[in-house]
Coordinates of C-alpha atoms in Angstrom, one line a residue:
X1 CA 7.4 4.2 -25.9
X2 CA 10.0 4.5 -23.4
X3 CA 10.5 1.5 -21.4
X4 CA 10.1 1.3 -17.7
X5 CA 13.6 -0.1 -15.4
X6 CA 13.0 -1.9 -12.5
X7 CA 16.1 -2.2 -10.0
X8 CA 16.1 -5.1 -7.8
X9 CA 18.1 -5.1 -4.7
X10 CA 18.4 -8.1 -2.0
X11 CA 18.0 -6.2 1.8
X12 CA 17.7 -9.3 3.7
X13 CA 18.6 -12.9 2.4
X14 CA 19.8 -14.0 -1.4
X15 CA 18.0 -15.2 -4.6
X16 CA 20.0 -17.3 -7.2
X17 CA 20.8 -16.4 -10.6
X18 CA 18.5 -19.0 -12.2
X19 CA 15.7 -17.7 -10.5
X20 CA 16.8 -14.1 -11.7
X21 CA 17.0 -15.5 -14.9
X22 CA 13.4 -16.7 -14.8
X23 CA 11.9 -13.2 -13.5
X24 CA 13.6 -11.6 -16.9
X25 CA 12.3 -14.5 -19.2
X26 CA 8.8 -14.0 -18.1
X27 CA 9.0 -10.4 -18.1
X28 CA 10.8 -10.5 -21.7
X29 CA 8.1 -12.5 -22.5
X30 CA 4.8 -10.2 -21.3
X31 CA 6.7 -7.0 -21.4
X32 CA 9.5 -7.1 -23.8
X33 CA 8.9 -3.9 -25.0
X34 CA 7.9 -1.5 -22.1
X35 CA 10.2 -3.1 -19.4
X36 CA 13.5 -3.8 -18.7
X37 CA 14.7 -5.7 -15.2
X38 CA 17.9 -5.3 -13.6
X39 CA 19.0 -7.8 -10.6
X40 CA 21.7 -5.8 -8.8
X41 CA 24.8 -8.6 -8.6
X42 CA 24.3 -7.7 -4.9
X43 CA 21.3 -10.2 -5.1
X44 CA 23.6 -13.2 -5.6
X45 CA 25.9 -12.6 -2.3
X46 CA 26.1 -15.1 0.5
X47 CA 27.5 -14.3 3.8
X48 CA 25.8 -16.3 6.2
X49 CA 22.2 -15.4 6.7
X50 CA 22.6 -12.4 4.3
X51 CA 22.6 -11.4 0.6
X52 CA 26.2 -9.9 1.3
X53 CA 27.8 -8.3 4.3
X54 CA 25.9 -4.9 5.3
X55 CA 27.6 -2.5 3.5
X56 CA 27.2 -4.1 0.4
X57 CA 23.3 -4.0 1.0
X58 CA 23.3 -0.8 1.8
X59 CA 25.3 0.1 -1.2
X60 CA 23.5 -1.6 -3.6
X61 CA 20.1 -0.1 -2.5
X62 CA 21.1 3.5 -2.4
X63 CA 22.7 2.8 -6.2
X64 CA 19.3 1.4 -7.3
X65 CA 17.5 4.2 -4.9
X66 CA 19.8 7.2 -6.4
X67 CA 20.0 6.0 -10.1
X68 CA 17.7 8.3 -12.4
X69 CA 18.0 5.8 -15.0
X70 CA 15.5 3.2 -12.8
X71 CA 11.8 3.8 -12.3
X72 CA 11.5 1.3 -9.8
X73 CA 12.7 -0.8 -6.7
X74 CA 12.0 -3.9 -5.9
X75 CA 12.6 -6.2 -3.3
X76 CA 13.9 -9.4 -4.5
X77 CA 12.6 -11.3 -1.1
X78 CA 12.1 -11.0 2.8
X79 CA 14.5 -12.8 5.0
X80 CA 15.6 -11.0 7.7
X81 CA 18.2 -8.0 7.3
X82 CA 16.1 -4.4 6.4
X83 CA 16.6 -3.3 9.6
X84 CA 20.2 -3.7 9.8
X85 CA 20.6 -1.2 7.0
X86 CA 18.1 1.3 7.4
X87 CA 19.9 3.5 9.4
X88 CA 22.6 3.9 6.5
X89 CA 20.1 4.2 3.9
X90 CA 17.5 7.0 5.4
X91 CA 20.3 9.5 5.3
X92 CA 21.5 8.9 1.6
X93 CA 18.6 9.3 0.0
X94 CA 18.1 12.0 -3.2
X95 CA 15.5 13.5 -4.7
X96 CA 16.2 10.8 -7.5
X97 CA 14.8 8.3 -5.0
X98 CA 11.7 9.7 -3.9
X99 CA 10.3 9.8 -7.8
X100 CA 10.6 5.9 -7.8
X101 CA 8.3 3.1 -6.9
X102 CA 8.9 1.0 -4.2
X103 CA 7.4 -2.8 -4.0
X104 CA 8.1 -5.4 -1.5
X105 CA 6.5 -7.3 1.7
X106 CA 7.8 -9.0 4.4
X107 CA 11.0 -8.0 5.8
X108 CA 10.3 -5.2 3.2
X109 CA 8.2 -3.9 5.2
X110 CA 10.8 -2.1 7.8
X111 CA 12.3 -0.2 5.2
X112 CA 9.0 0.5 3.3
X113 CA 8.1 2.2 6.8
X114 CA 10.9 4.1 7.0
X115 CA 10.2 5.5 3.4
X116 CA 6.9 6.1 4.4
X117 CA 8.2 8.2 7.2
X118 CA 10.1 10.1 5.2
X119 CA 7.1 11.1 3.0
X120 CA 7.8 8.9 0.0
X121 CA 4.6 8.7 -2.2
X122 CA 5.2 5.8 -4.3
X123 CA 5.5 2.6 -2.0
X124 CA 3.3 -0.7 -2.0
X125 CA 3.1 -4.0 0.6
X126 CA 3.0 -6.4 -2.6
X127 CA 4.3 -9.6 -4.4
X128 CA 8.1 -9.8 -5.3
X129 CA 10.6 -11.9 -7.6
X130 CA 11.0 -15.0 -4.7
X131 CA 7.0 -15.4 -5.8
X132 CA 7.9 -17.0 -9.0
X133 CA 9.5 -20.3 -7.1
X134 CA 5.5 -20.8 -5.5
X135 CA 3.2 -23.5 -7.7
X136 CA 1.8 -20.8 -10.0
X137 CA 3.3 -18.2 -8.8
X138 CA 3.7 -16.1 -12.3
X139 CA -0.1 -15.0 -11.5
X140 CA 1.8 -13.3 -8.7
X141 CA 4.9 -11.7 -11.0
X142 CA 2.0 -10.5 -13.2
X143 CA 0.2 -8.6 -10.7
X144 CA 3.6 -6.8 -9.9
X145 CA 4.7 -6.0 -13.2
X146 CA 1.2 -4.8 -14.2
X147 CA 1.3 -2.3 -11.6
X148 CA 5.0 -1.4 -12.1
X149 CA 5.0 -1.3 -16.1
X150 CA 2.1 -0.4 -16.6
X151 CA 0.2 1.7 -13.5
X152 CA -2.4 -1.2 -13.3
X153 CA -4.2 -1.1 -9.7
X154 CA -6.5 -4.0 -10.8
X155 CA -4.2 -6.0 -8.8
X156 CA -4.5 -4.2 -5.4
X157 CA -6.6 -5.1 -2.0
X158 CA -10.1 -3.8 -2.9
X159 CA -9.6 -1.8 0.6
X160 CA -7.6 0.8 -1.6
X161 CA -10.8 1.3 -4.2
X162 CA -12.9 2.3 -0.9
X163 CA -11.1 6.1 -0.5
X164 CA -9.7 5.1 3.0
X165 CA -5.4 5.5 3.5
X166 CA -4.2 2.0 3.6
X167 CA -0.9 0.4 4.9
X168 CA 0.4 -3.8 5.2
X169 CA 2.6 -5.1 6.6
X170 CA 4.0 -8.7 8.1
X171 CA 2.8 -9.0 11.8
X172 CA 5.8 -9.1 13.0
X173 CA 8.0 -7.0 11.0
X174 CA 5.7 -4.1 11.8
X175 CA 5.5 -5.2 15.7
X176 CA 9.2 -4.3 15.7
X177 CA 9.1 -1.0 14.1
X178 CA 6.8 0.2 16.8
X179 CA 8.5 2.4 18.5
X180 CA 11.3 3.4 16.6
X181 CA 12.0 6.2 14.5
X182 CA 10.4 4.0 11.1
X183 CA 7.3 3.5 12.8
X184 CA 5.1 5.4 10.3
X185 CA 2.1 7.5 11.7
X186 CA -1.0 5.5 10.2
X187 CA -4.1 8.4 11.6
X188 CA -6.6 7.5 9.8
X189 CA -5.6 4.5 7.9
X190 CA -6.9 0.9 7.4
X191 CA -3.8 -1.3 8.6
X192 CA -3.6 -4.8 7.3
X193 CA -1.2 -7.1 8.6
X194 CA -0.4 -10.8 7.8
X195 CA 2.4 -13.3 8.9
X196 CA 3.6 -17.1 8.1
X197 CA 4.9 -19.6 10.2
X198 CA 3.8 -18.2 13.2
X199 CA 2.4 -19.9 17.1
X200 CA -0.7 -18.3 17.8
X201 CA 0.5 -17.5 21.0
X202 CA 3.0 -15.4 19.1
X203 CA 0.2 -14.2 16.8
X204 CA -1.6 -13.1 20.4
X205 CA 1.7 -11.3 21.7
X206 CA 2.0 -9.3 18.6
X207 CA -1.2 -8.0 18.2
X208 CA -1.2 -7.4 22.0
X209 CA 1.9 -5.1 21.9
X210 CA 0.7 -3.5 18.1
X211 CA -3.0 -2.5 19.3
X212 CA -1.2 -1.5 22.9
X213 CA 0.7 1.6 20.8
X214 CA -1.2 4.7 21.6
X215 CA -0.4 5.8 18.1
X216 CA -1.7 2.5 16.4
X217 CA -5.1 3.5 18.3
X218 CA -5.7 6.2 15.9
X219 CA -5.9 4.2 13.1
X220 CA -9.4 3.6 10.9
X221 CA -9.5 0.1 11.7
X222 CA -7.5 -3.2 11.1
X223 CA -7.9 -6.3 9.0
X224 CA -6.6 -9.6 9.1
X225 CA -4.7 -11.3 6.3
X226 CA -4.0 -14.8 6.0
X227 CA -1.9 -15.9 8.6
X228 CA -0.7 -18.8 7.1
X229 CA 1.6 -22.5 8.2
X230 CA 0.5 -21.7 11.9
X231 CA 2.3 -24.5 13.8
X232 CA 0.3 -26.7 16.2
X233 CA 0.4 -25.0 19.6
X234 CA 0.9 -27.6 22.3
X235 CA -1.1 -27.0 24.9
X236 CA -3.8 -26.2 22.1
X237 CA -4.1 -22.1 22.1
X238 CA -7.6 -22.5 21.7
X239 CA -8.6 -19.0 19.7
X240 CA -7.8 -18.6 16.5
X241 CA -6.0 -15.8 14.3
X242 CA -9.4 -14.3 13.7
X243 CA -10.5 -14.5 17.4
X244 CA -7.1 -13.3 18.6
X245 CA -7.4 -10.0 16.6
X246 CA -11.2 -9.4 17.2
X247 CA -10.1 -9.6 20.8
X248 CA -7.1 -7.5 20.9
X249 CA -8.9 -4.8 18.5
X250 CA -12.2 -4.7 20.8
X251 CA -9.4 -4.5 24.2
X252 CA -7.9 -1.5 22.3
X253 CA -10.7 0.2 21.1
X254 CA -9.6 -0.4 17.3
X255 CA -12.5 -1.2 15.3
X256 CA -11.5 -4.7 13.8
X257 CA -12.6 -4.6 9.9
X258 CA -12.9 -8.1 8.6
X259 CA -10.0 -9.9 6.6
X260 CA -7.8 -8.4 4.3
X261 CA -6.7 -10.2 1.0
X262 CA -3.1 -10.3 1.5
X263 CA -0.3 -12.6 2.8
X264 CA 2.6 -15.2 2.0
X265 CA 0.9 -16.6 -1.1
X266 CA 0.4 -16.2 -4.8
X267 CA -2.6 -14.2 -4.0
X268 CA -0.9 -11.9 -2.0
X269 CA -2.9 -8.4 -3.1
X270 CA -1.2 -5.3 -3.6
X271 CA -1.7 -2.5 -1.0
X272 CA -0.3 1.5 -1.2
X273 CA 0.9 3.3 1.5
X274 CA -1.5 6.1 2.1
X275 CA -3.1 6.8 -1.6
X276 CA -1.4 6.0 -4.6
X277 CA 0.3 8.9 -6.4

């Protein structure tokens, strides 16, 4: 049995190289023999904010992307800094690329867009290496590496057994692809979205300029994930996460669909973009 190579690249902030050690030891330890991970040194780059300067993020993704030898890539963590490379990735892409699998969420979620734009089949909204450092957080690892290794679903949003085109994404990530050329045309699918660390005044905004899209009102309808640490709001916002969406979805005319099982947590369910391949 072959094994399967999984390529992780840092697009936005860092990840230490103890915490890359503990991925490998737990995947050693479940998968030893049908999967192999490689942390791109990129990972382990400071400058600033980032996980290396821009061009070295860039680099390392379209090495990782272009390489026939990986099956997979996968984001090592969110932190802002997709979007700054996107631009110089969407153009360099080969046909090696497209065959892959792509898993990540959070500030993921621009450049899982973008693929999706581009007609890539493979790409998922789902937990990444960062999970490990949550209290339990190898229930999370497992559910990635079940589905990368070995094509195990039982780990995605039960949205994606119901036959509807799915898509997730962090609130606000995806609130600032709208409008760009990586916003993704979601016709007919289920959109989930989720967020951390949010106002709900800022949930409110969001949602108010995502359901405002014209092209975001053709979508089957939207669900909630968690949106979870939401600071206390002085004044008092007074609605909810749930009430905010339920109102912003009936103002649009999106059917609002209940809550979706995803978000910044060890939970966090694994959704496909469009059906899975």
């Amino acid at each position: 049995m072959s094994k399967i190579r999984i390529g992780v690249v840092a697009p936005g902030r860092a990840v230490d190289e103890a915490l890359a050690e503990r991925v490998k030891a737990f995947t050693a330890e479940h998968y030893s023999k049908r999967a192999e991970i490689v942390f791109h040194p990129q990972c382990f780059l400071n400058q600033g904010h980032f996980a290396g300067p821009d061009a070295a993020r860039t680099e390392a993704f379209l090495e990782v992307a272009n390489d026939p030898y990986f099956d997979a890539l996968w984001f090592a963590r969110g932190g802002y800094g997709s979007c700054r490379i996107v631009d110089a990735v969407l153009g360099k892409l080969s046909d090696a690329a497209r065959g892959k699998t792509y898993l990540g969420y959070s500030d993921a979620g621009t450049l899982l867009a973008a693929l999706y734009t581009q007609g890539f089949k493979r790409l998922a909204h789902g937990p990444m290496p960062i999970d490990i450092v949550r209290v339990d957080g190898e229930a999370a690892l497992k559910r990635a590496l079940s589905l990368l290794v070995d094509g195990d679903k039982g780990g995605f949003e039960p949205t994606a057994f119901q036959g509807a085109k799915t898509a997730a994404f962090n609130m606000t990530i995806f609130s600032n692809v709208i409008g760009t050329p990586y916003e993704p045309d979601l016709t007919d699918h289920v959109l989930m979205l989720e967020d951390v660390a949010e106002y709900a005044y800022r949930i409110d905004r969001t949602l108010f300029h995502i359901t405002a899209s014209p092209r975001m009102r053709r979508i089957k309808g939207l669900k909630l994930g968690r949106c979870s640490e939401i600071p206390a709001n002085d004044p008092d916002f007074a609605m909810n996460e749930v009430e905010i969406a339920q109102h912003w979805c009936a103002h649009a005319g999106v059917a609002y669909l209940g809550r979706a099982d995803i978000g910044h947590d060890i939970d966090n369910k694994i959704v496909p973009f469009g059906t899975w391949a």
